[in-house]
PDB file of C-alpha atoms in Angstrom:
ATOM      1  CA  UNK J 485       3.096   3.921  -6.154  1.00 50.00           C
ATOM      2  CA  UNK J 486       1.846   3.865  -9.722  1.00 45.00           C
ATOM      3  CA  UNK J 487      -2.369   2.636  -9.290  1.00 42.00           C
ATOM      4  CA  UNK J 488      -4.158   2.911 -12.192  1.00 38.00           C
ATOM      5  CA  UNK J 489      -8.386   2.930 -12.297  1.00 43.00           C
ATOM      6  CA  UNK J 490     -10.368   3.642 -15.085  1.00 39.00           C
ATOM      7  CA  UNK J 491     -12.580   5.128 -12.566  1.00 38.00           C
ATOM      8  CA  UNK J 492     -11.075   8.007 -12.221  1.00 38.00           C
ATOM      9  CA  UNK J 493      -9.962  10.105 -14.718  1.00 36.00           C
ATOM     10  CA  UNK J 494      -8.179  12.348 -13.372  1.00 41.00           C
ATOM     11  CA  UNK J 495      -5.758   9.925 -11.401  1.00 38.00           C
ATOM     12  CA  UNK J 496      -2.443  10.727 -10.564  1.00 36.00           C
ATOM     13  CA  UNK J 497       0.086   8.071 -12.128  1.00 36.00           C
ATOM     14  CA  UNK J 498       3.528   9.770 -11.995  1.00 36.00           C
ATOM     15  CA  UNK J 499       5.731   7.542 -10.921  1.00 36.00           C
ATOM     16  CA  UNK J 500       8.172   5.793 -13.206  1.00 36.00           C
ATOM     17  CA  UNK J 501       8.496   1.852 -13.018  1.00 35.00           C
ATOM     18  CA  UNK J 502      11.091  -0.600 -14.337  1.00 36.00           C
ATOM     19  CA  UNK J 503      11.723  -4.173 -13.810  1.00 35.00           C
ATOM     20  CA  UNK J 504      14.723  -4.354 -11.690  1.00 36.00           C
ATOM     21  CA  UNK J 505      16.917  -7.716 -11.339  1.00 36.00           C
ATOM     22  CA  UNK J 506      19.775  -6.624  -9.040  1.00 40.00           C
ATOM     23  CA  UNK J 507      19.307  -7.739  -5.256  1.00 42.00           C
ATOM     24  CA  UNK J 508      16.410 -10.145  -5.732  1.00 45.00           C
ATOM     25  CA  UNK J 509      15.878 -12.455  -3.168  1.00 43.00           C
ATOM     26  CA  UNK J 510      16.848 -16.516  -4.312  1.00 43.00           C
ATOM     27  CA  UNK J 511      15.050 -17.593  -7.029  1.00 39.00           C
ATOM     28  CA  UNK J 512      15.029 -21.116  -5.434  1.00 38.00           C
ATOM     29  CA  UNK J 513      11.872 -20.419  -4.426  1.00 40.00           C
ATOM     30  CA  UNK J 514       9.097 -20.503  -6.858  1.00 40.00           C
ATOM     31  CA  UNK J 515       5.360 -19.235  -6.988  1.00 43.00           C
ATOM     32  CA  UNK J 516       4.609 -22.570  -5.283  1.00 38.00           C
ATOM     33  CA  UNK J 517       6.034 -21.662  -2.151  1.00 40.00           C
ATOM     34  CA  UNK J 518       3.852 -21.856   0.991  1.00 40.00           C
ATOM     35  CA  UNK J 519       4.966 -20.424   4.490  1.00 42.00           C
ATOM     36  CA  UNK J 520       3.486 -20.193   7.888  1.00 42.00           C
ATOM     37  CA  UNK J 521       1.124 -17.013   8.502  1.00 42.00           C
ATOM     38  CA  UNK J 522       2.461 -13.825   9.550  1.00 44.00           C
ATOM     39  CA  UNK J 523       2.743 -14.103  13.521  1.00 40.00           C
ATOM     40  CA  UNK J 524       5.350 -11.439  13.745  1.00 40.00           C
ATOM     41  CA  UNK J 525       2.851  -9.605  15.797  1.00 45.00           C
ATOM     42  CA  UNK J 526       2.618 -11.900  18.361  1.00 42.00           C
ATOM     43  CA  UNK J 527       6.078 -12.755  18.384  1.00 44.00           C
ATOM     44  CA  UNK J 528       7.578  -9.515  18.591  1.00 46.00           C
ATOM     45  CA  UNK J 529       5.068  -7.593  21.109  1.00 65.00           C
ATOM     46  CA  UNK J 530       4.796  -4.497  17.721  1.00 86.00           C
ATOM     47  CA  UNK J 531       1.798  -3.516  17.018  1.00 93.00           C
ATOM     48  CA  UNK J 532       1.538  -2.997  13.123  1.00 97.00           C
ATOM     49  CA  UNK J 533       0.857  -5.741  10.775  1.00 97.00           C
ATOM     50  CA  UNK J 534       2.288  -6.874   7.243  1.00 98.00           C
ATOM     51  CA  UNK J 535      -0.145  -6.503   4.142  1.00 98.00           C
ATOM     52  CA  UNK J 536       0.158  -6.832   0.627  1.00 98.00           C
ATOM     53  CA  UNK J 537      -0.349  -3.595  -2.231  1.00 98.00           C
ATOM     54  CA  UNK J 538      -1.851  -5.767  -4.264  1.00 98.00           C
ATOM     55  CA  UNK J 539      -0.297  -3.169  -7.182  1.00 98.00           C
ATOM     56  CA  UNK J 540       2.971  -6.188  -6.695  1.00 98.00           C
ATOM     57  CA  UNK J 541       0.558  -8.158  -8.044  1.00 98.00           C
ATOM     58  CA  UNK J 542      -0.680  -5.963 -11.178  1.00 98.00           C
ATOM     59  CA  UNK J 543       0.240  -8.199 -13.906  1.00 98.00           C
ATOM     60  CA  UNK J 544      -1.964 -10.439 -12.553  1.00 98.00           C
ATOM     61  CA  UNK J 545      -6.220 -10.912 -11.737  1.00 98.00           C
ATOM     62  CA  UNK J 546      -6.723  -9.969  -8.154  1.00 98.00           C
ATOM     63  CA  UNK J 547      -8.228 -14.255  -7.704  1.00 98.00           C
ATOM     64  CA  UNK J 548      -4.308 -15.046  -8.747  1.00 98.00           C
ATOM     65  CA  UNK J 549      -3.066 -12.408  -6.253  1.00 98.00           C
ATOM     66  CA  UNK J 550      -4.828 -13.493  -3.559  1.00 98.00           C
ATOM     67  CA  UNK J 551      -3.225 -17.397  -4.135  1.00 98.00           C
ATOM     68  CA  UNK J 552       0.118 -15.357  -3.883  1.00 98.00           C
ATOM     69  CA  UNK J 553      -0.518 -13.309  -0.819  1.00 98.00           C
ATOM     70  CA  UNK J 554      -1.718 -16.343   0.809  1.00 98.00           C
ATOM     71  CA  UNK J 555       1.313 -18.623  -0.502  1.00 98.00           C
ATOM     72  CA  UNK J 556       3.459 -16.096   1.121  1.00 98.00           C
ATOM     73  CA  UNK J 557       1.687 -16.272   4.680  1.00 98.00           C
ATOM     74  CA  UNK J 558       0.510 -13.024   4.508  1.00 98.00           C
ATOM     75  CA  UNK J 559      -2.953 -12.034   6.094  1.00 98.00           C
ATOM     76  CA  UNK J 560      -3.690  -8.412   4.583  1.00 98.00           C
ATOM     77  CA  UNK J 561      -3.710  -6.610   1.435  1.00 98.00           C
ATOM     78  CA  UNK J 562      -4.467  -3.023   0.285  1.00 98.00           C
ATOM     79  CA  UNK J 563      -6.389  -3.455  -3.212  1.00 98.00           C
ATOM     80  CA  UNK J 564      -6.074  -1.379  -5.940  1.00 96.00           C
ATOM     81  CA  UNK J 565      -8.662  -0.173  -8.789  1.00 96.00           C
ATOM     82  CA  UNK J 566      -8.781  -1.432 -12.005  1.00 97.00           C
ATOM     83  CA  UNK J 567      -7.197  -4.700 -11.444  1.00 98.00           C
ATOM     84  CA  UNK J 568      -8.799  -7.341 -13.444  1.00 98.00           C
ATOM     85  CA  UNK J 569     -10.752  -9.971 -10.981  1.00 98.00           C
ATOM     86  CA  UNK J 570     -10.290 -13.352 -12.477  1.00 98.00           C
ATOM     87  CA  UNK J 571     -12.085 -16.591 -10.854  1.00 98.00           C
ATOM     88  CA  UNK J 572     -14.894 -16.269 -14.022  1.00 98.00           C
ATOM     89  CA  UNK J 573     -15.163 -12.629 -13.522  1.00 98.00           C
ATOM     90  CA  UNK J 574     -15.428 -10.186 -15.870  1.00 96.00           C
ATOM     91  CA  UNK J 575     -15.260  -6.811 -14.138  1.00 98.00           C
ATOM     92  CA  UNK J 576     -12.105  -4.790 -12.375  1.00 98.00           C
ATOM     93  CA  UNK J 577     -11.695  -4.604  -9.016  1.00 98.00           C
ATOM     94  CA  UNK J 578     -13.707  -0.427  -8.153  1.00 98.00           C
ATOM     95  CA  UNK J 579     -16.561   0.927  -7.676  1.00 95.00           C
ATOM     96  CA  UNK J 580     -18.367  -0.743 -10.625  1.00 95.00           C
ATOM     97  CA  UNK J 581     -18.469  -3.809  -9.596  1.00 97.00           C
ATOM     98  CA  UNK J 582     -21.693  -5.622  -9.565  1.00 98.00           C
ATOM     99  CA  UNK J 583     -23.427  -7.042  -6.203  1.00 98.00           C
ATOM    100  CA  UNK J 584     -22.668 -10.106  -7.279  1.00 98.00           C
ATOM    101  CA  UNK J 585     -18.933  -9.189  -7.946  1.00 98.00           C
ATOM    102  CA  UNK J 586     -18.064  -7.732  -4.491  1.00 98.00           C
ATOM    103  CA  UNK J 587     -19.991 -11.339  -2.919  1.00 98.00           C
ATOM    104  CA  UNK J 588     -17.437 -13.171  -4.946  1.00 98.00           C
ATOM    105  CA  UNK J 589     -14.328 -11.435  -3.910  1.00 98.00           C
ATOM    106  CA  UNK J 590     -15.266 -11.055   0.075  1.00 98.00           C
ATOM    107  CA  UNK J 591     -15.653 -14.660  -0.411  1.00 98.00           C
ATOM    108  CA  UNK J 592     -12.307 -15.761  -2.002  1.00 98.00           C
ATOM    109  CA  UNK J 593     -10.856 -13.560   0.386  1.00 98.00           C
ATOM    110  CA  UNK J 594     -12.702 -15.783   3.116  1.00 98.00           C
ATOM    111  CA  UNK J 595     -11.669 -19.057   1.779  1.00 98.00           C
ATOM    112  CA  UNK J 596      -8.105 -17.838   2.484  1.00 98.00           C
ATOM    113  CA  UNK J 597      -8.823 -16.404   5.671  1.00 98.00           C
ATOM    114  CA  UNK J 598      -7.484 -12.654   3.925  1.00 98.00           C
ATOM    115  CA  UNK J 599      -8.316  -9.508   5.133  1.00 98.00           C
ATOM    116  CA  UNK J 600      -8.633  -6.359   3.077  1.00 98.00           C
ATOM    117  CA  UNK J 601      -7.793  -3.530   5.100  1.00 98.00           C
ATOM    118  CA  UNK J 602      -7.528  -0.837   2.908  1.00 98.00           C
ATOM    119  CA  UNK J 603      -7.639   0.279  -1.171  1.00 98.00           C
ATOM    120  CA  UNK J 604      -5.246   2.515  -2.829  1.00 98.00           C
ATOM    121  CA  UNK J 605      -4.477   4.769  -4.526  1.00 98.00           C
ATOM    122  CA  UNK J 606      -7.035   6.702  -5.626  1.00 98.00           C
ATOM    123  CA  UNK J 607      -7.981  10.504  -6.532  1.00 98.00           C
ATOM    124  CA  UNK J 608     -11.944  10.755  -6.709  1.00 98.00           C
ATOM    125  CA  UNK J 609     -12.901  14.039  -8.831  1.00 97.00           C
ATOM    126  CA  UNK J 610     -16.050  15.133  -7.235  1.00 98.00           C
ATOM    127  CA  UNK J 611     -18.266  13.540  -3.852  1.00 98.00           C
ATOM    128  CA  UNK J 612     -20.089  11.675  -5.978  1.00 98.00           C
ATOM    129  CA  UNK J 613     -17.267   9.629  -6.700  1.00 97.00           C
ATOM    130  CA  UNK J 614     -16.229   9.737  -3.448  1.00 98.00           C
ATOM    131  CA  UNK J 615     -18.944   8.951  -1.958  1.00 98.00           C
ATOM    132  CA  UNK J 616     -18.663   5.979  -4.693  1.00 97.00           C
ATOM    133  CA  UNK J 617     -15.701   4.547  -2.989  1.00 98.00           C
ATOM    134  CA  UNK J 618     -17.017   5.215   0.817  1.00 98.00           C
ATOM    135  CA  UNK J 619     -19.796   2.927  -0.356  1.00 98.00           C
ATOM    136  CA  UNK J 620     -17.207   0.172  -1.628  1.00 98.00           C
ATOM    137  CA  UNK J 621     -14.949   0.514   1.497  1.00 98.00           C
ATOM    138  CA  UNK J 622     -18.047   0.270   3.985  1.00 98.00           C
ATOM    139  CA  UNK J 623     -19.205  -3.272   2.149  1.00 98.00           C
ATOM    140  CA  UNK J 624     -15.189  -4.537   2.581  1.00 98.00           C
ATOM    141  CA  UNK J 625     -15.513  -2.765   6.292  1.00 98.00           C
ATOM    142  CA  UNK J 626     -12.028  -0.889   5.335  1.00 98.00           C
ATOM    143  CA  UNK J 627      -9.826   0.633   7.673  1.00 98.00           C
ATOM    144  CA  UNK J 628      -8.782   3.425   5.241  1.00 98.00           C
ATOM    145  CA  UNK J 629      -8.202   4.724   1.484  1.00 98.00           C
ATOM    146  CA  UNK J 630      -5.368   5.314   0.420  1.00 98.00           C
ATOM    147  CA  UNK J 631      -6.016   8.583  -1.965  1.00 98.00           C
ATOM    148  CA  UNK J 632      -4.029  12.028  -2.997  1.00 98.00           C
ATOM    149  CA  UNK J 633      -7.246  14.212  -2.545  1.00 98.00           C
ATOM    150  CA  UNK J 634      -7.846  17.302  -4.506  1.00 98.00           C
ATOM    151  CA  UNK J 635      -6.817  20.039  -2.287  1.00 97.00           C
ATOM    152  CA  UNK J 636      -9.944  21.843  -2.394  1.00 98.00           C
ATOM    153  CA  UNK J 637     -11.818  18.487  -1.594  1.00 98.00           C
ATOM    154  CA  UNK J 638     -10.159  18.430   2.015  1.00 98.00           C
ATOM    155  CA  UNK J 639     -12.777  19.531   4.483  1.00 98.00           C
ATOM    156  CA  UNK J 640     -15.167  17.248   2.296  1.00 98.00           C
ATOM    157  CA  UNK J 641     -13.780  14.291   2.066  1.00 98.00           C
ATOM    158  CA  UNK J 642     -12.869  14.550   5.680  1.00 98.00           C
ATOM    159  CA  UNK J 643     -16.352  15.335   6.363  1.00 98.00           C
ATOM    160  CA  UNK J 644     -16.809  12.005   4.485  1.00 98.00           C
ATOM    161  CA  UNK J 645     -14.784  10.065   6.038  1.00 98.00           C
ATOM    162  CA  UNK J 646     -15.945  10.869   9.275  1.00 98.00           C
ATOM    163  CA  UNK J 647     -19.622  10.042   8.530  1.00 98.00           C
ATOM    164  CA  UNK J 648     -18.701   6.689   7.376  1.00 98.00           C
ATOM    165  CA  UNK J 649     -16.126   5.920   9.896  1.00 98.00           C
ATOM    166  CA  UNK J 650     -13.160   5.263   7.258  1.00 98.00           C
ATOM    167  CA  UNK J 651     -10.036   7.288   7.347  1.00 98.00           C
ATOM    168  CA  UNK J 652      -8.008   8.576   4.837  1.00 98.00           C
ATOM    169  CA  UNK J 653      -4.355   8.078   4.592  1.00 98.00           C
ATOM    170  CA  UNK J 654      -2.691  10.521   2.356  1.00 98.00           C
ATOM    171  CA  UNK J 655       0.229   9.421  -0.151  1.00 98.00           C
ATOM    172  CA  UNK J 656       3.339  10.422  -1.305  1.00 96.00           C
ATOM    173  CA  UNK J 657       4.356  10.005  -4.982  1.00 97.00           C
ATOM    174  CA  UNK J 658       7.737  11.560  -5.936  1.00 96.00           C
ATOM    175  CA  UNK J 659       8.257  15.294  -6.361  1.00 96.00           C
ATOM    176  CA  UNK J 660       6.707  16.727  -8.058  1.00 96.00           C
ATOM    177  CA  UNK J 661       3.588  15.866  -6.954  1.00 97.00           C
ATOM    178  CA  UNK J 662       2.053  17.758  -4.833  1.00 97.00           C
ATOM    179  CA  UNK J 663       2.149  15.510  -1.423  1.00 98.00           C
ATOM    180  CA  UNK J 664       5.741  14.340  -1.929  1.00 98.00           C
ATOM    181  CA  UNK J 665       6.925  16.158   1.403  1.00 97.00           C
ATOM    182  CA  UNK J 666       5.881  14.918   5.257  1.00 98.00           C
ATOM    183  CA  UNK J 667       5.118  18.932   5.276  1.00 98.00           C
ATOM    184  CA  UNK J 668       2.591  19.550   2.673  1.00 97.00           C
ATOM    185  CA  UNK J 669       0.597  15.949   3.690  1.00 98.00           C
ATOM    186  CA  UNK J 670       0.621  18.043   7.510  1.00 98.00           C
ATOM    187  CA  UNK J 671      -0.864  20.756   5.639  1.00 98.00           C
ATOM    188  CA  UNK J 672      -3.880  18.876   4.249  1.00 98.00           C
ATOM    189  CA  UNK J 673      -4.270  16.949   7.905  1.00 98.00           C
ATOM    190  CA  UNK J 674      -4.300  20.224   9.803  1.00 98.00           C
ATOM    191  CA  UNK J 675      -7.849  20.874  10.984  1.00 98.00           C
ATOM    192  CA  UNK J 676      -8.734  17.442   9.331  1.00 98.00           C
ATOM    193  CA  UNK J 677      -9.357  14.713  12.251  1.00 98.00           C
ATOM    194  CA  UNK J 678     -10.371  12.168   9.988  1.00 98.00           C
ATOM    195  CA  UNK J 679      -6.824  12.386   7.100  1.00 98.00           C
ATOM    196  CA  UNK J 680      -3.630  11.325   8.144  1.00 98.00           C
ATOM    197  CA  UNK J 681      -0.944  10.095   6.167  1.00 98.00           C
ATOM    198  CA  UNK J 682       0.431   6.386   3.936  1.00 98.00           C
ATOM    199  CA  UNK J 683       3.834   6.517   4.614  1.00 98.00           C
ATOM    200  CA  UNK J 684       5.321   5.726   1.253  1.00 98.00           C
ATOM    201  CA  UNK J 685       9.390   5.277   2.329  1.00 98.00           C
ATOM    202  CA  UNK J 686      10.626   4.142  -1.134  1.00 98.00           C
ATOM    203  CA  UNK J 687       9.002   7.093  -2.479  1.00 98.00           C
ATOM    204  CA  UNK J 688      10.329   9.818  -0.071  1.00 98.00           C
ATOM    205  CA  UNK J 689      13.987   8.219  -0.226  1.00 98.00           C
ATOM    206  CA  UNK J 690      13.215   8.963  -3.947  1.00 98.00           C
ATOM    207  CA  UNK J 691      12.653  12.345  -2.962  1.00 98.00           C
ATOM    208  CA  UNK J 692      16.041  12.498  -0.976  1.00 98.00           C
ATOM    209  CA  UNK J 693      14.261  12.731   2.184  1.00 98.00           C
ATOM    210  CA  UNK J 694      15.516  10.599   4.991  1.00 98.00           C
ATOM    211  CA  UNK J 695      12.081   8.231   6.080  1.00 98.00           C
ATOM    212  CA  UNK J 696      13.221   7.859   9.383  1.00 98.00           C
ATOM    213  CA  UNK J 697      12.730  11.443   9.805  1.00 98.00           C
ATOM    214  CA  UNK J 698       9.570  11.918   7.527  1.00 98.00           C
ATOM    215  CA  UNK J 699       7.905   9.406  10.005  1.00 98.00           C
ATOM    216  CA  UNK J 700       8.931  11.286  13.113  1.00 98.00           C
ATOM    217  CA  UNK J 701       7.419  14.102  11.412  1.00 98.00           C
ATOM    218  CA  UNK J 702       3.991  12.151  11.114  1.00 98.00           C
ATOM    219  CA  UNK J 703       3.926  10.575  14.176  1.00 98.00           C
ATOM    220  CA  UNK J 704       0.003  10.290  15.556  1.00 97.00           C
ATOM    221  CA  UNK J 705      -1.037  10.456  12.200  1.00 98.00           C
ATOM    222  CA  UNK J 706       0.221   7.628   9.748  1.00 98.00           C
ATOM    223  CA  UNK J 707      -2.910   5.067   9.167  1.00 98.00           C
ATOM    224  CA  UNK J 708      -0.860   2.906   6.947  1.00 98.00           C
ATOM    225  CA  UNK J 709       2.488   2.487   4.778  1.00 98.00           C
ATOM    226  CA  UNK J 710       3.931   1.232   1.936  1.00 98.00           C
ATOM    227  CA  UNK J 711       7.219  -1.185   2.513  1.00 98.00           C
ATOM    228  CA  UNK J 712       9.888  -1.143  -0.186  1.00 98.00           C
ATOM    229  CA  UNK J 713      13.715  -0.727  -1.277  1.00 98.00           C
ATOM    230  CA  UNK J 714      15.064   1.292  -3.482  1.00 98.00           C
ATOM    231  CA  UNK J 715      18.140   1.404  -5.451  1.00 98.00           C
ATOM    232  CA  UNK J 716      19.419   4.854  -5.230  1.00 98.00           C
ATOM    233  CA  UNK J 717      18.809   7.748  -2.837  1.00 98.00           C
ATOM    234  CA  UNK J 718      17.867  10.856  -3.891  1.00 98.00           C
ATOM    235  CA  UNK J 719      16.636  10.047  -7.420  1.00 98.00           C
ATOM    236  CA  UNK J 720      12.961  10.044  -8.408  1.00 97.00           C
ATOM    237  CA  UNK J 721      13.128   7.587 -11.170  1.00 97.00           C
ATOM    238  CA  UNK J 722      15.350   4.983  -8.516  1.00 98.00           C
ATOM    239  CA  UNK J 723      14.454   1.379  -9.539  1.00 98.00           C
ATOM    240  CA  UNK J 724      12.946  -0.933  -6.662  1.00 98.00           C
ATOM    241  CA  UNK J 725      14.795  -3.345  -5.308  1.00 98.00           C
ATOM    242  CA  UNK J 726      13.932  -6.423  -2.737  1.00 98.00           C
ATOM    243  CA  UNK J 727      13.870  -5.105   0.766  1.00 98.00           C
ATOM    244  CA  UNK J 728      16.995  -5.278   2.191  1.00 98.00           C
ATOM    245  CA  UNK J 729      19.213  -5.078  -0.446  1.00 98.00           C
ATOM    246  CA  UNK J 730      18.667  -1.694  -1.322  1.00 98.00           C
ATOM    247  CA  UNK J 731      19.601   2.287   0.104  1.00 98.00           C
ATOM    248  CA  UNK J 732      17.033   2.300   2.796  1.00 98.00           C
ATOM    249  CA  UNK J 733      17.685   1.422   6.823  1.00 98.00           C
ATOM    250  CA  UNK J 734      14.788  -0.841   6.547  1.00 98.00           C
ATOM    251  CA  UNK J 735      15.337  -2.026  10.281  1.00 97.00           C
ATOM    252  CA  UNK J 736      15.692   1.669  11.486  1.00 98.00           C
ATOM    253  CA  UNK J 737      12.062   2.550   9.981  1.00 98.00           C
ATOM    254  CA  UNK J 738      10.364  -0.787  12.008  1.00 98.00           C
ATOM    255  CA  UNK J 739      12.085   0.514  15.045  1.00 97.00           C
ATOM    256  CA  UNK J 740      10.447   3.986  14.900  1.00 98.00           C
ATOM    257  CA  UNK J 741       7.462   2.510  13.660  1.00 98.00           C
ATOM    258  CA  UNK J 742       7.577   0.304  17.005  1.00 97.00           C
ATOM    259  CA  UNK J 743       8.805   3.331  18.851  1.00 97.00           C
ATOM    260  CA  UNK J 744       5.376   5.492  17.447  1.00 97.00           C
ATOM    261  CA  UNK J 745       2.871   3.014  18.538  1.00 97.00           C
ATOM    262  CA  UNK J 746       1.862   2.159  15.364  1.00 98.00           C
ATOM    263  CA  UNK J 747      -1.176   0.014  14.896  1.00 97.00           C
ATOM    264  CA  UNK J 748      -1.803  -0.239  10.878  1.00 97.00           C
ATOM    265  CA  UNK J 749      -0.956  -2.143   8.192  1.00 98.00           C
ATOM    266  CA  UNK J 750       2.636  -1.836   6.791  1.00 98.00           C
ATOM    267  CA  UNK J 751       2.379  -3.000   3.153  1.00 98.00           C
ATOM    268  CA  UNK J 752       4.730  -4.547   0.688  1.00 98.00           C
ATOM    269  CA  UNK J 753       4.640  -2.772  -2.395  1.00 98.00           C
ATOM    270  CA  UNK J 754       7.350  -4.246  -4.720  1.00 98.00           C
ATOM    271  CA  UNK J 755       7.639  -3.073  -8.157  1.00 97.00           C
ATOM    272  CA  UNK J 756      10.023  -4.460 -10.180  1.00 96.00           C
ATOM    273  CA  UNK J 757      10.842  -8.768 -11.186  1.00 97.00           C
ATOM    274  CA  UNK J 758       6.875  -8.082 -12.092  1.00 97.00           C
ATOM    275  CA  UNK J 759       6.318 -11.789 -13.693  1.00 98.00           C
ATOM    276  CA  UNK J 760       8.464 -14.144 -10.997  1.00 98.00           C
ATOM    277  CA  UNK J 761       8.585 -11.558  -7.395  1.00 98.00           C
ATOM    278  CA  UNK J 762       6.529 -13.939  -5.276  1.00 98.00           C
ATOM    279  CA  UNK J 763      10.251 -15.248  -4.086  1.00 98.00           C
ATOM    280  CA  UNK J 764      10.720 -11.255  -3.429  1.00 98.00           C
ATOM    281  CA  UNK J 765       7.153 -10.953  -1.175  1.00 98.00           C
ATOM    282  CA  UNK J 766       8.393 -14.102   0.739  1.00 98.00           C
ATOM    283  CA  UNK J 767      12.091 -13.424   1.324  1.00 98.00           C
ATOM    284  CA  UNK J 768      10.726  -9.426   2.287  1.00 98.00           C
ATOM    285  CA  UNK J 769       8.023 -11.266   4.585  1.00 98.00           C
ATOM    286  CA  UNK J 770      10.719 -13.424   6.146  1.00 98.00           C
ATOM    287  CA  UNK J 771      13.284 -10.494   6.790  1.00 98.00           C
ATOM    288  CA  UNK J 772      10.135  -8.317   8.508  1.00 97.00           C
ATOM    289  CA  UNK J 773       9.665 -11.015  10.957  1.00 96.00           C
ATOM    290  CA  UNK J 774      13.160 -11.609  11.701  1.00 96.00           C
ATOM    291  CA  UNK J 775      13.908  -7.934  11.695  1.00 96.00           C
ATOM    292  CA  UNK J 776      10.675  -6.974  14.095  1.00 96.00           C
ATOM    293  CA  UNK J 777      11.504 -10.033  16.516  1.00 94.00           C
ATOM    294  CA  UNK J 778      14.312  -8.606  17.612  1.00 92.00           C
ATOM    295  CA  UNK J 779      12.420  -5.241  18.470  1.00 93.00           C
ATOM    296  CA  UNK J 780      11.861  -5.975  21.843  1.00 78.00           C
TER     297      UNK J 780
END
């Protein structure tokens, strides 16, 4: 996952991205789409819920994004800094925002009955920027941030995050940074109640790690995830693909997912067919709630 803020400086951007054609879902369907709202929940009995990273949506303002997410029938997003705001606004979506700002997008967000459960990703150099983005994810009433902390920030920002009652799920970019393995994102929960882990499964296939396993490796501690498909295992500079169509056992990671309890948000983060992939979100939305129905 490639987020980029003008925030923070010193933010970790390593991934590679490329538009990638092969496998997308049937461009039939157009940006005018509309389906029902995501009751896979409820139909399937699992308890985890499908979001948005509103990164899919980067070549776009985040007022635009939201008409997607809801024309796809999806009920959650993960925001990302620095993403222009649209709807008359002038700033980026961060910690700068103005009052009047952060009333405008909790209120588009409102009109379309949206939820914004968590913001990602994000690398805060000091508390005071920290501390910065508690304050933003308080006013939103976040579950989590998404973040690749410093390593010798880790008993502060947990410290953090348990004052203000907002976890923080750790992230995986592709070796080598320096939480691309299930073990080193362990390392930095150890001792740390309040961390736990954003189960990136493009990224660690990437990596040449199997997901299935990486999440049985996290299991009691994964807040949230990123869903995507990738187009060759192993490889850190793989192309995504839609979900599905590409190297991952996309049905074998909602199973363990099911079989771990989990309660978060599972987000689809699809990089590639930038301009045109709201046919991608939809077709990736329809195949998780056919996929988790039958995970009874």
């Amino acid at each position: 996952m490639q987020k980029i803020s003008n925030f923070f400086l010193g933010m970790l951007c390593a991934a590679s991205v490329a538009a990638c054609n092969n496998g997308n879902s049937d461009k039939s369907a157009t940006d005018s789409t509309t389906v029902h709202a995501d009751t896979a929940a409820a139909v399937a009995g699992v308890n985890y819920k499908l979001g948005v990273q509103m990164w899919t949506f980067r070549m776009f303002t985040f007022a635009q994004a939201i008409d997607k997410v809801d024309s796809a029938g999806i009920k959650n997003i993960e925001a990302f800094w620095g993403q222009d705001l649209g709807a008359g606004m002038k700033g980026k979506f961060g910690g700068d925002m103005t009052d009047a700002e952060k009333a405008q997008v909790k209120e588009l967000l409102g009109k379309k009955g949206i939820s914004m459960v968590a913001m990602g990703v994000i690398v805060p150099q000091n508390k005071a920027e920290w501390i910065k983005a508690f304050e933003l994810a308080k006013y939103f009433g976040l579950s989590y941030i998404t973040s690749e902390p410093i390593k010798s920030q880790w008993d502060m920002v947990d410290s953090l995050a348990g004052a203000y009652g907002i976890k923080v799920a750790i992230h995986d970019h592709p070796n080598p940074n320096p939480y691309w393995s299930p073990d080193s994102v362990l390392a930095a929960i150890q001792g740390h109640q309040n961390l736990g882990a954003c189960a990136d499964i493009g990224h660690w296939s990437r990596n040449g790690l199997n997901p299935v396993e990486c999440l049985k490796k996290l299991e009691g501690h994964i807040y949230g995830g990123h869903l995507k498909d990738i187009t060759k295992f192993g490889y850190t500079k793989a192309e995504d693909t839609v979900v599905s169509k590409g190297v991952i056992d996309i049905p074998a990671v909602f199973a363990e997912l099911k079989r771990q309890n989990f309660a978060g948000m599972l987000s689809i983060e699809h990089e590639s067919n930038w301009y045109n992939n709201l046919p991608d979100v939809i077709f990736t939305k329809q195949y998780f709630d056919e996929q988790t129905a039958k995970l009874k």
